[in-house]
């Protein structure tokens, strides 16, 4: 907190107040409006929280104008090049890159918490065969609190830490089991001799009849996608985790709420929606009409995978994923016509004044679906992939919130637009 402030003068009502300026290490300063209503009778009004900082956080920094993304100060480009998802998860949670010993200990703990309770298989089998895996994942993660009564005392740092480990460890197991129950395959138990991403792919794709031959390109590509999706400041799902966490709800309920928020097509559900959009467009020759439709407000159609609340430049993750898409498809010797459609769409949109004026660029979801498809991930599992990765960020933010000294229950106010007070009318007189 700086000792500077901004004077707010309300000449109409002859009132004024000073709003302290809150500064961080990077990024725009904020005005502390905590006393605003008490001292002036005003609320602030900011639907969608476009100009509102909901918390202090030391985890992730985004500069939307410059297309910068830092996890605990490390540029996403460097982590993508040198790190792996589990090391990045450790960094997000603990704030520092682990030593070799620290990483080995973290990896050992995660590896030995990957099993889910056997009765969770029955829970998953209770869903219809065509249930969306995000529904199954959200419900199953919420149900984890019913299995771990031993670590719901959120005042105990060791129980908080164990809950974090359990979530990072078990979400992939549940996700793979949800997929396999939807295709009628027996659940595959996690193999402790495999590293995190390879273990997940084994749980997803190994069939009883033959051992899984995994192309190392697939595991490396998925690990990189998980790094890129691991955290992203106070996005809708992370803010949801924090809001639920502010009530003292258990961590499994908080992460389940984050999964539910991520599901929406305006957020993490966009990767699945991008693939449907590209499939509907079908061919590069139809791109111009799709762009025209996206510009027509009455169409209700938006270019999925385009635009971002914060990035008014290229999403740095999209840049990395775009380059990766070409490499993965070449390594796997796949020619996907949807990539040609995506590239044509990107080229047309980036030259169109509607998109240029609104600074609408491809975001993280624009290309990721093409890679997931190349990795044989089913379309309805795309957002589940996002949830597996983002569990690291959600858990890091939940842990940070639990030790924030000025944390309060999240309870926004409103501008009321309903009826003024009126008296009840007997039904015979209505
Ligand atoms: C993610 O917050 C995060 O960090 C999220 C995320 C993360 O890692 O957690 O980065 C992941 O969710 C990425 C975003 C994925 N969603 C999509 O790709 C869906 C399509 N994009 C949007 O609907 C939209 O761009 C949002 C939701 C991403 C951002 O919406 P904003 O910031 O509220 O912007 P807006 O809706 O106010 O749009 C501003 C203008 C509007 O036009 P005008 O009213 O000014 O004339 O841009 C237009 C919008 O109509 N616009 C689009 C558009 N996105 C915005 N027009 C066509 N196609 C689009 N995709």
Short mmCIF file of C-alpha atoms and ligand atoms in Angstrom, two decimals:
data_model
loop_
_atom_site.label_atom_id
_atom_site.label_comp_id
_atom_site.label_asym_id
_atom_site.label_seq_id
_atom_site.Cartn_x
_atom_site.Cartn_y
_atom_site.Cartn_z
CA UNK A 1 0.00 0.00 0.00
CA UNK A 2 1.49 3.39 -0.94
CA UNK A 3 0.83 6.51 1.17
CA UNK A 4 -0.59 8.25 -1.92
CA UNK A 5 -4.31 8.71 -2.54
CA UNK A 6 -6.79 10.10 -5.07
CA UNK A 7 -9.33 12.72 -4.00
CA UNK A 8 -12.93 11.96 -4.97
CA UNK A 9 -15.05 15.14 -4.99
CA UNK A 10 -18.85 14.84 -5.23
CA UNK A 11 -19.82 18.46 -5.93
CA UNK A 12 -23.53 17.58 -6.29
CA UNK A 13 -23.77 16.36 -2.72
CA UNK A 14 -20.86 18.40 -1.34
CA UNK A 15 -19.03 15.26 -0.27
CA UNK A 16 -15.46 14.12 -0.80
CA UNK A 17 -13.17 11.32 0.25
CA UNK A 18 -9.63 10.21 -0.38
CA UNK A 19 -9.07 6.80 -1.91
CA UNK A 20 -5.71 5.26 -0.99
CA UNK A 21 -3.66 3.99 -3.94
CA UNK A 22 -2.63 0.31 -3.74
CA UNK A 23 0.48 -0.55 -5.76
CA UNK A 24 2.04 -3.91 -6.55
CA UNK A 25 5.42 -4.93 -7.98
CA UNK A 26 4.15 -4.85 -11.61
CA UNK A 27 1.05 -3.58 -13.40
CA UNK A 28 -1.51 -0.83 -12.87
CA UNK A 29 -2.09 0.61 -9.38
CA UNK A 30 -5.55 0.29 -7.76
CA UNK A 31 -7.78 2.60 -5.78
CA UNK A 32 -8.80 1.12 -2.43
CA UNK A 33 -12.57 1.72 -2.36
CA UNK A 34 -13.20 -0.30 0.82
CA UNK A 35 -14.50 2.78 2.68
CA UNK A 36 -16.19 4.43 -0.33
CA UNK A 37 -19.79 3.50 0.46
CA UNK A 38 -19.44 4.26 4.17
CA UNK A 39 -17.92 7.71 3.52
CA UNK A 40 -19.81 8.78 0.40
CA UNK A 41 -22.87 6.54 0.07
CA UNK A 42 -21.71 5.44 -3.38
CA UNK A 43 -21.01 1.92 -4.68
CA UNK A 44 -18.78 1.36 -7.69
CA UNK A 45 -20.44 -0.32 -10.67
CA UNK A 46 -18.32 -2.67 -12.78
CA UNK A 47 -20.25 -5.64 -14.28
CA UNK A 48 -17.74 -8.30 -15.36
CA UNK A 49 -15.10 -6.66 -13.14
CA UNK A 50 -13.43 -5.06 -16.15
CA UNK A 51 -11.65 -2.47 -13.98
CA UNK A 52 -11.76 -4.21 -10.62
CA UNK A 53 -8.89 -5.90 -8.76
CA UNK A 54 -10.48 -8.45 -6.43
CA UNK A 55 -7.34 -9.36 -4.50
CA UNK A 56 -3.60 -9.02 -4.19
CA UNK A 57 -1.76 -12.03 -5.59
CA UNK A 58 1.88 -13.00 -6.16
CA UNK A 59 1.20 -15.98 -8.44
CA UNK A 60 0.69 -14.82 -12.05
CA UNK A 61 1.18 -11.53 -13.85
CA UNK A 62 -0.33 -10.62 -17.23
CA UNK A 63 0.42 -7.52 -19.32
CA UNK A 64 -2.44 -7.57 -21.84
CA UNK A 65 -1.03 -4.80 -24.02
CA UNK A 66 2.42 -6.36 -24.34
CA UNK A 67 1.25 -9.98 -24.39
CA UNK A 68 3.30 -10.88 -21.30
CA UNK A 69 2.50 -13.85 -19.02
CA UNK A 70 4.67 -14.60 -15.96
CA UNK A 71 4.22 -17.49 -13.52
CA UNK A 72 5.88 -16.36 -10.27
CA UNK A 73 7.99 -13.98 -12.40
CA UNK A 74 9.13 -16.58 -14.95
CA UNK A 75 8.06 -15.87 -18.58
CA UNK A 76 5.70 -18.50 -19.99
CA UNK A 77 8.01 -18.85 -23.02
CA UNK A 78 10.92 -19.96 -20.79
CA UNK A 79 8.79 -22.35 -18.75
CA UNK A 80 7.37 -23.81 -21.97
CA UNK A 81 10.91 -24.37 -23.24
CA UNK A 82 12.68 -25.62 -20.11
CA UNK A 83 10.15 -26.81 -17.51
CA UNK A 84 7.51 -29.55 -17.23
CA UNK A 85 3.97 -29.40 -15.91
CA UNK A 86 4.66 -30.93 -12.50
CA UNK A 87 7.63 -28.59 -11.89
CA UNK A 88 5.47 -25.65 -13.00
CA UNK A 89 2.75 -26.80 -10.58
CA UNK A 90 5.32 -26.79 -7.76
CA UNK A 91 6.40 -23.27 -8.80
CA UNK A 92 2.81 -21.94 -8.83
CA UNK A 93 2.06 -23.43 -5.41
CA UNK A 94 5.35 -22.71 -3.61
CA UNK A 95 6.54 -19.56 -5.39
CA UNK A 96 10.01 -20.89 -6.29
CA UNK A 97 11.39 -23.46 -8.72
CA UNK A 98 12.17 -26.67 -6.79
CA UNK A 99 15.62 -28.08 -6.19
CA UNK A 100 16.08 -31.58 -7.54
CA UNK A 101 15.38 -33.00 -4.07
CA UNK A 102 12.30 -30.83 -3.61
CA UNK A 103 10.96 -31.86 -7.01
CA UNK A 104 11.60 -35.56 -6.37
CA UNK A 105 9.75 -35.31 -3.04
CA UNK A 106 6.84 -33.44 -4.65
CA UNK A 107 6.66 -35.93 -7.53
CA UNK A 108 6.77 -38.87 -5.08
CA UNK A 109 3.88 -37.43 -3.07
CA UNK A 110 1.75 -36.69 -6.13
CA UNK A 111 2.49 -40.13 -7.58
CA UNK A 112 1.36 -41.83 -4.38
CA UNK A 113 -1.94 -39.96 -4.18
CA UNK A 114 -3.19 -40.69 -7.70
CA UNK A 115 -5.58 -43.53 -6.80
CA UNK A 116 -9.26 -42.70 -6.40
CA UNK A 117 -11.50 -44.54 -3.93
CA UNK A 118 -12.96 -47.67 -5.53
CA UNK A 119 -16.52 -46.49 -4.85
CA UNK A 120 -15.87 -43.47 -7.06
CA UNK A 121 -15.89 -45.91 -9.99
CA UNK A 122 -19.48 -46.79 -9.08
CA UNK A 123 -20.25 -43.07 -8.86
CA UNK A 124 -18.94 -42.57 -12.40
CA UNK A 125 -20.79 -45.65 -13.65
CA UNK A 126 -23.99 -44.07 -12.41
CA UNK A 127 -23.91 -41.50 -15.19
CA UNK A 128 -25.62 -42.12 -18.54
CA UNK A 129 -23.25 -43.38 -21.22
CA UNK A 130 -23.46 -40.02 -23.02
CA UNK A 131 -22.84 -37.79 -19.97
CA UNK A 132 -20.45 -34.92 -20.69
CA UNK A 133 -17.11 -35.65 -18.98
CA UNK A 134 -17.06 -32.15 -17.49
CA UNK A 135 -20.27 -33.02 -15.61
CA UNK A 136 -18.65 -36.24 -14.39
CA UNK A 137 -15.41 -34.47 -13.41
CA UNK A 138 -17.18 -31.62 -11.60
CA UNK A 139 -19.40 -33.98 -9.60
CA UNK A 140 -16.58 -36.40 -8.82
CA UNK A 141 -14.19 -33.71 -7.58
CA UNK A 142 -16.92 -32.27 -5.35
CA UNK A 143 -17.49 -35.77 -3.98
CA UNK A 144 -13.83 -36.06 -2.89
CA UNK A 145 -14.70 -34.22 0.34
CA UNK A 146 -16.89 -37.22 1.20
CA UNK A 147 -13.80 -39.46 1.15
CA UNK A 148 -11.25 -37.31 2.95
CA UNK A 149 -12.80 -36.27 6.26
CA UNK A 150 -9.28 -36.40 7.71
CA UNK A 151 -8.16 -33.22 5.99
CA UNK A 152 -10.90 -30.67 6.04
CA UNK A 153 -9.50 -28.51 8.86
CA UNK A 154 -8.44 -25.59 6.72
CA UNK A 155 -6.65 -23.95 9.64
CA UNK A 156 -4.10 -26.76 9.52
CA UNK A 157 -1.39 -25.96 6.93
CA UNK A 158 -0.47 -29.62 6.56
CA UNK A 159 -4.10 -30.54 5.75
CA UNK A 160 -4.25 -27.70 3.22
CA UNK A 161 -1.04 -28.93 1.63
CA UNK A 162 -2.27 -32.53 1.50
CA UNK A 163 -5.56 -31.44 -0.10
CA UNK A 164 -3.55 -29.60 -2.76
CA UNK A 165 -1.45 -32.70 -3.48
CA UNK A 166 -4.55 -34.92 -3.61
CA UNK A 167 -6.29 -32.63 -6.09
CA UNK A 168 -3.32 -32.36 -8.45
CA UNK A 169 -2.84 -36.12 -8.19
CA UNK A 170 -6.43 -37.32 -8.52
CA UNK A 171 -8.01 -35.00 -11.10
CA UNK A 172 -6.24 -36.77 -14.03
CA UNK A 173 -7.26 -40.18 -12.62
CA UNK A 174 -10.91 -39.12 -12.36
CA UNK A 175 -10.79 -37.45 -15.79
CA UNK A 176 -9.43 -40.58 -17.46
CA UNK A 177 -11.94 -42.79 -15.62
CA UNK A 178 -14.79 -40.52 -16.73
CA UNK A 179 -13.68 -40.89 -20.35
CA UNK A 180 -13.29 -44.65 -20.13
CA UNK A 181 -16.70 -45.16 -18.51
CA UNK A 182 -18.21 -43.11 -21.36
CA UNK A 183 -16.69 -45.43 -23.97
CA UNK A 184 -17.40 -48.60 -21.99
CA UNK A 185 -13.76 -49.42 -21.22
CA UNK A 186 -12.63 -50.70 -17.80
CA UNK A 187 -10.92 -48.10 -15.62
CA UNK A 188 -7.10 -48.14 -15.86
CA UNK A 189 -5.34 -47.67 -12.53
CA UNK A 190 -2.53 -45.09 -12.31
CA UNK A 191 0.93 -46.60 -12.86
CA UNK A 192 3.48 -45.26 -10.36
CA UNK A 193 6.38 -46.03 -12.67
CA UNK A 194 5.19 -43.46 -15.21
CA UNK A 195 5.64 -39.69 -15.02
CA UNK A 196 2.57 -37.45 -14.60
CA UNK A 197 1.46 -36.85 -18.21
CA UNK A 198 2.44 -40.28 -19.55
CA UNK A 199 0.57 -41.83 -16.61
CA UNK A 200 -2.53 -39.85 -17.61
CA UNK A 201 -2.26 -40.91 -21.27
CA UNK A 202 -1.86 -44.53 -20.15
CA UNK A 203 -5.01 -44.25 -17.99
CA UNK A 204 -6.84 -42.69 -20.95
CA UNK A 205 -5.86 -44.93 -23.81
CA UNK A 206 -4.43 -48.30 -22.74
CA UNK A 207 -6.84 -51.10 -23.63
CA UNK A 208 -6.84 -54.57 -21.97
CA UNK A 209 -6.05 -56.30 -25.21
CA UNK A 210 -2.65 -54.74 -25.92
CA UNK A 211 0.03 -52.58 -24.31
CA UNK A 212 -0.09 -48.88 -25.18
CA UNK A 213 2.58 -47.74 -27.64
CA UNK A 214 3.03 -44.04 -26.76
CA UNK A 215 4.76 -41.66 -29.18
CA UNK A 216 6.95 -39.40 -26.98
CA UNK A 217 5.79 -36.44 -29.08
CA UNK A 218 2.28 -36.92 -27.69
CA UNK A 219 3.37 -36.80 -24.03
CA UNK A 220 5.69 -33.83 -24.65
CA UNK A 221 2.95 -31.90 -26.48
CA UNK A 222 0.38 -32.54 -23.76
CA UNK A 223 2.86 -31.59 -21.03
CA UNK A 224 3.48 -28.31 -22.83
CA UNK A 225 -0.26 -27.66 -23.22
CA UNK A 226 -0.69 -28.30 -19.50
CA UNK A 227 2.07 -25.76 -18.69
CA UNK A 228 0.37 -23.15 -20.89
CA UNK A 229 -3.04 -23.73 -19.30
CA UNK A 230 -1.85 -24.01 -15.68
CA UNK A 231 -2.75 -20.52 -14.46
CA UNK A 232 -3.94 -17.15 -15.66
CA UNK A 233 -4.43 -14.61 -12.85
CA UNK A 234 -8.01 -13.85 -11.73
CA UNK A 235 -9.91 -15.40 -14.67
CA UNK A 236 -13.55 -16.41 -14.20
CA UNK A 237 -12.89 -19.92 -12.88
CA UNK A 238 -10.05 -18.88 -10.56
CA UNK A 239 -12.17 -16.03 -9.21
CA UNK A 240 -14.92 -18.61 -8.63
CA UNK A 241 -12.51 -20.81 -6.66
CA UNK A 242 -11.53 -17.79 -4.56
CA UNK A 243 -15.13 -16.72 -3.98
CA UNK A 244 -16.14 -20.20 -2.83
CA UNK A 245 -12.92 -20.42 -0.79
CA UNK A 246 -13.76 -17.13 0.94
CA UNK A 247 -16.75 -18.83 2.60
CA UNK A 248 -14.50 -21.49 4.20
CA UNK A 249 -15.84 -24.25 1.95
CA UNK A 250 -13.57 -27.30 1.66
CA UNK A 251 -10.96 -27.30 -1.14
CA UNK A 252 -12.69 -30.04 -3.14
CA UNK A 253 -15.89 -27.96 -3.30
CA UNK A 254 -13.83 -24.92 -4.34
CA UNK A 255 -12.10 -26.73 -7.21
CA UNK A 256 -15.39 -28.34 -8.32
CA UNK A 257 -16.84 -24.80 -8.54
CA UNK A 258 -13.86 -23.76 -10.65
CA UNK A 259 -14.47 -26.72 -12.99
CA UNK A 260 -18.10 -25.66 -13.36
CA UNK A 261 -17.11 -22.08 -14.22
CA UNK A 262 -14.44 -23.21 -16.70
CA UNK A 263 -17.03 -25.25 -18.64
CA UNK A 264 -18.69 -22.20 -20.21
CA UNK A 265 -17.95 -21.54 -23.93
CA UNK A 266 -16.88 -17.98 -23.08
CA UNK A 267 -14.11 -19.48 -20.92
CA UNK A 268 -12.50 -22.92 -21.00
CA UNK A 269 -15.32 -24.43 -23.03
CA UNK A 270 -14.09 -22.36 -25.98
CA UNK A 271 -11.55 -24.99 -27.09
CA UNK A 272 -14.34 -27.50 -27.73
CA UNK A 273 -16.41 -24.72 -29.38
CA UNK A 274 -13.48 -23.74 -31.66
CA UNK A 275 -13.28 -27.23 -33.12
CA UNK A 276 -17.05 -27.29 -33.73
CA UNK A 277 -16.78 -23.86 -35.37
CA UNK A 278 -13.88 -24.91 -37.62
CA UNK A 279 -15.75 -28.09 -38.55
CA UNK A 280 -18.89 -26.08 -39.39
CA UNK A 281 -16.84 -23.67 -41.53
CA UNK A 282 -15.41 -26.75 -43.19
CA UNK A 283 -13.24 -25.11 -45.83
CA UNK A 284 -11.07 -21.99 -46.18
CA UNK A 285 -13.43 -20.74 -48.91
CA UNK A 286 -16.17 -20.32 -46.24
CA UNK A 287 -13.98 -18.23 -43.92
CA UNK A 288 -15.06 -14.83 -45.26
CA UNK A 289 -18.73 -15.55 -44.56
CA UNK A 290 -17.89 -16.78 -41.05
CA UNK A 291 -15.99 -13.57 -40.32
CA UNK A 292 -18.88 -11.51 -41.71
CA UNK A 293 -21.31 -13.42 -39.47
CA UNK A 294 -19.09 -12.82 -36.43
CA UNK A 295 -19.21 -9.08 -37.13
CA UNK A 296 -23.01 -9.10 -37.36
CA UNK A 297 -24.29 -8.44 -33.84
CA UNK A 298 -27.67 -9.93 -34.68
CA UNK A 299 -26.14 -13.26 -35.62
CA UNK A 300 -25.26 -14.12 -32.01
CA UNK A 301 -22.18 -15.81 -33.53
CA UNK A 302 -18.66 -15.08 -32.30
CA UNK A 303 -15.35 -16.40 -33.57
CA UNK A 304 -14.57 -18.87 -30.81
CA UNK A 305 -10.93 -18.75 -29.78
CA UNK A 306 -10.75 -15.04 -30.58
CA UNK A 307 -10.68 -12.12 -28.17
CA UNK A 308 -9.70 -11.86 -24.54
CA UNK A 309 -10.65 -9.69 -21.59
CA UNK A 310 -7.02 -8.90 -20.81
CA UNK A 311 -4.91 -9.57 -23.92
CA UNK A 312 -5.23 -6.74 -26.42
CA UNK A 313 -2.34 -8.25 -28.30
CA UNK A 314 -1.46 -11.82 -29.20
CA UNK A 315 -2.05 -14.24 -26.31
CA UNK A 316 1.54 -15.48 -25.78
CA UNK A 317 0.16 -18.96 -25.22
CA UNK A 318 -1.57 -18.91 -28.61
CA UNK A 319 1.73 -18.01 -30.27
CA UNK A 320 3.47 -20.98 -28.65
CA UNK A 321 0.56 -23.33 -29.41
CA UNK A 322 0.39 -22.20 -33.04
CA UNK A 323 4.06 -23.07 -33.56
CA UNK A 324 3.57 -26.32 -31.68
CA UNK A 325 0.58 -27.29 -33.81
CA UNK A 326 2.65 -27.36 -36.99
CA UNK A 327 5.42 -29.38 -35.28
CA UNK A 328 3.11 -31.93 -33.67
CA UNK A 329 1.13 -32.54 -36.88
CA UNK A 330 4.39 -32.91 -38.83
CA UNK A 331 5.91 -35.27 -36.20
CA UNK A 332 2.75 -37.39 -36.18
CA UNK A 333 2.50 -37.15 -39.96
CA UNK A 334 -1.05 -35.80 -39.73
CA UNK A 335 -2.61 -33.50 -42.33
CA UNK A 336 -5.63 -31.89 -40.68
CA UNK A 337 -7.74 -29.73 -43.03
CA UNK A 338 -9.05 -27.89 -39.95
CA UNK A 339 -5.58 -26.41 -39.49
CA UNK A 340 -5.84 -24.88 -42.96
CA UNK A 341 -9.26 -23.47 -42.03
CA UNK A 342 -7.87 -22.07 -38.75
CA UNK A 343 -4.92 -20.41 -40.47
CA UNK A 344 -7.19 -18.92 -43.16
CA UNK A 345 -9.60 -17.66 -40.49
CA UNK A 346 -6.78 -16.11 -38.49
CA UNK A 347 -5.34 -14.41 -41.59
CA UNK A 348 -8.69 -12.89 -42.63
CA UNK A 349 -9.70 -11.81 -39.09
CA UNK A 350 -6.36 -10.19 -38.28
CA UNK A 351 -6.69 -7.97 -41.36
CA UNK A 352 -10.33 -7.06 -40.74
CA UNK A 353 -10.93 -3.62 -39.19
CA UNK A 354 -13.66 -4.97 -36.89
CA UNK A 355 -11.16 -7.28 -35.18
CA UNK A 356 -8.25 -4.84 -35.42
CA UNK A 357 -10.21 -1.96 -33.85
CA UNK A 358 -11.43 -4.22 -31.01
CA UNK A 359 -7.96 -5.77 -30.58
CA UNK A 360 -9.35 -9.26 -31.02
CA UNK A 361 -6.54 -11.79 -31.44
CA UNK A 362 -6.43 -15.58 -31.27
CA UNK A 363 -6.40 -16.75 -27.65
CA UNK A 364 -5.14 -19.91 -25.99
CA UNK A 365 -8.17 -21.88 -27.16
CA UNK A 366 -7.88 -21.14 -30.88
CA UNK A 367 -5.27 -23.75 -31.81
CA UNK A 368 -5.29 -26.05 -28.77
CA UNK A 369 -8.24 -28.09 -30.06
CA UNK A 370 -6.36 -28.97 -33.25
CA UNK A 371 -3.51 -30.38 -31.21
CA UNK A 372 -5.81 -32.25 -28.84
CA UNK A 373 -7.46 -33.79 -31.92
CA UNK A 374 -4.04 -34.81 -33.25
CA UNK A 375 -3.28 -36.40 -29.85
CA UNK A 376 -6.52 -38.43 -30.22
CA UNK A 377 -8.16 -36.60 -27.33
CA UNK A 378 -11.95 -36.72 -27.97
CA UNK A 379 -13.56 -33.29 -28.49
CA UNK A 380 -15.76 -33.54 -25.42
CA UNK A 381 -12.57 -34.05 -23.36
CA UNK A 382 -10.91 -30.80 -24.50
CA UNK A 383 -12.18 -28.70 -21.60
CA UNK A 384 -11.35 -31.56 -19.24
CA UNK A 385 -7.72 -31.18 -20.41
CA UNK A 386 -7.94 -27.50 -19.54
CA UNK A 387 -9.33 -28.39 -16.09
CA UNK A 388 -6.53 -30.89 -15.37
CA UNK A 389 -3.93 -28.21 -16.07
CA UNK A 390 -5.78 -25.36 -14.37
CA UNK A 391 -6.15 -27.41 -11.18
CA UNK A 392 -2.53 -26.40 -10.43
CA UNK A 393 -3.42 -22.71 -10.67
CA UNK A 394 -6.72 -23.05 -8.83
CA UNK A 395 -4.99 -24.89 -5.98
CA UNK A 396 -2.21 -22.27 -5.84
CA UNK A 397 -4.74 -19.43 -5.61
CA UNK A 398 -6.82 -21.28 -3.02
CA UNK A 399 -3.72 -21.86 -0.87
CA UNK A 400 -2.67 -18.19 -1.25
CA UNK A 401 -6.15 -17.04 -0.26
CA UNK A 402 -6.18 -19.24 2.85
CA UNK A 403 -3.17 -17.37 4.27
CA UNK A 404 -4.12 -13.86 3.11
CA UNK A 405 -4.42 -11.70 6.25
CA UNK A 406 -7.13 -9.33 4.97
CA UNK A 407 -9.18 -12.07 3.25
CA UNK A 408 -12.91 -11.49 3.73
CA UNK A 409 -15.95 -13.38 2.49
CA UNK A 410 -16.69 -12.22 -1.05
CA UNK A 411 -20.01 -10.38 -1.01
CA UNK A 412 -20.52 -7.81 -3.81
CA UNK A 413 -23.37 -5.27 -3.67
CA UNK A 414 -25.73 -4.17 -6.50
CA UNK A 415 -27.58 -1.30 -8.11
CA UNK A 416 -31.22 -2.21 -7.32
CA UNK A 417 -33.64 -1.71 -10.20
CA UNK A 418 -36.72 -3.47 -8.82
CA UNK A 419 -40.00 -2.18 -7.31
CA UNK A 420 -40.02 0.33 -4.48
CA UNK A 421 -41.71 -0.93 -1.28
CA UNK A 422 -45.40 -1.81 -1.78
CA UNK A 423 -48.15 -3.56 0.26
CA UNK A 424 -49.40 -7.12 -0.20
CA UNK A 425 -52.61 -7.43 -2.27
CA UNK A 426 -55.09 -10.21 -1.49
CA UNK A 427 -55.55 -12.58 -4.41
CA UNK A 428 -59.18 -11.54 -4.90
CA UNK A 429 -58.12 -7.94 -5.44
CA UNK A 430 -55.29 -8.52 -8.01
C1 LIG B 1 -10.23 -18.17 -21.83
O1 LIG B 1 -9.83 -14.54 -18.45
C2 LIG B 1 -8.91 -15.42 -18.81
O2 LIG B 1 -7.75 -15.30 -18.53
C3 LIG B 1 -9.46 -16.63 -19.59
C4 LIG B 1 -8.44 -17.60 -20.15
C5 LIG B 1 -7.69 -18.31 -19.06
O3 LIG B 1 -6.59 -18.80 -19.34
O4 LIG B 1 -8.27 -18.50 -17.95
O5 LIG B 1 -7.51 -16.90 -20.96
C6 LIG B 1 -9.10 -18.69 -21.00
O6 LIG B 1 -11.33 -18.20 -21.39
C7 LIG B 1 -9.91 -17.56 -23.18
C8 LIG B 1 -11.20 -16.94 -23.86
C9 LIG B 1 -11.96 -18.08 -24.54
N1 LIG B 1 -13.25 -17.62 -25.03
C10 LIG B 1 -13.50 -17.47 -26.36
O7 LIG B 1 -12.67 -17.65 -27.24
C11 LIG B 1 -14.95 -17.11 -26.69
C12 LIG B 1 -14.97 -16.00 -27.76
N2 LIG B 1 -14.45 -14.75 -27.15
C13 LIG B 1 -15.36 -13.96 -26.42
O8 LIG B 1 -16.64 -14.22 -26.26
C14 LIG B 1 -14.76 -12.73 -25.76
O9 LIG B 1 -13.75 -12.24 -26.54
C15 LIG B 1 -14.27 -12.95 -24.34
C16 LIG B 1 -15.34 -13.55 -23.49
C17 LIG B 1 -13.09 -13.84 -24.33
C18 LIG B 1 -13.89 -11.59 -23.76
O10 LIG B 1 -15.02 -10.85 -23.68
P1 LIG B 1 -14.98 -9.33 -23.12
O11 LIG B 1 -13.65 -8.93 -22.67
O12 LIG B 1 -16.13 -9.17 -22.16
O13 LIG B 1 -15.22 -8.51 -24.43
P2 LIG B 1 -16.64 -8.08 -24.96
O14 LIG B 1 -17.55 -9.26 -24.94
O15 LIG B 1 -17.04 -6.85 -24.22
O16 LIG B 1 -16.27 -7.74 -26.48
C19 LIG B 1 -15.75 -6.47 -26.84
C20 LIG B 1 -16.18 -6.28 -28.29
C21 LIG B 1 -17.69 -6.47 -28.49
O17 LIG B 1 -18.06 -5.72 -29.64
P3 LIG B 1 -18.67 -4.19 -29.39
O18 LIG B 1 -19.83 -4.34 -28.44
O19 LIG B 1 -17.52 -3.38 -28.81
O20 LIG B 1 -19.08 -3.72 -30.78
O21 LIG B 1 -15.56 -7.28 -29.12
C22 LIG B 1 -16.56 -8.13 -29.68
C23 LIG B 1 -17.82 -7.92 -28.86
O22 LIG B 1 -18.98 -8.19 -29.64
N3 LIG B 1 -16.05 -9.48 -29.57
C24 LIG B 1 -16.13 -10.41 -30.53
C25 LIG B 1 -15.46 -11.53 -30.02
N4 LIG B 1 -15.01 -11.27 -28.79
C26 LIG B 1 -15.38 -10.00 -28.51
N5 LIG B 1 -16.69 -10.38 -31.75
C27 LIG B 1 -16.58 -11.52 -32.50
N6 LIG B 1 -15.95 -12.64 -32.08
C28 LIG B 1 -15.38 -12.68 -30.85
N7 LIG B 1 -14.77 -13.79 -30.44
#
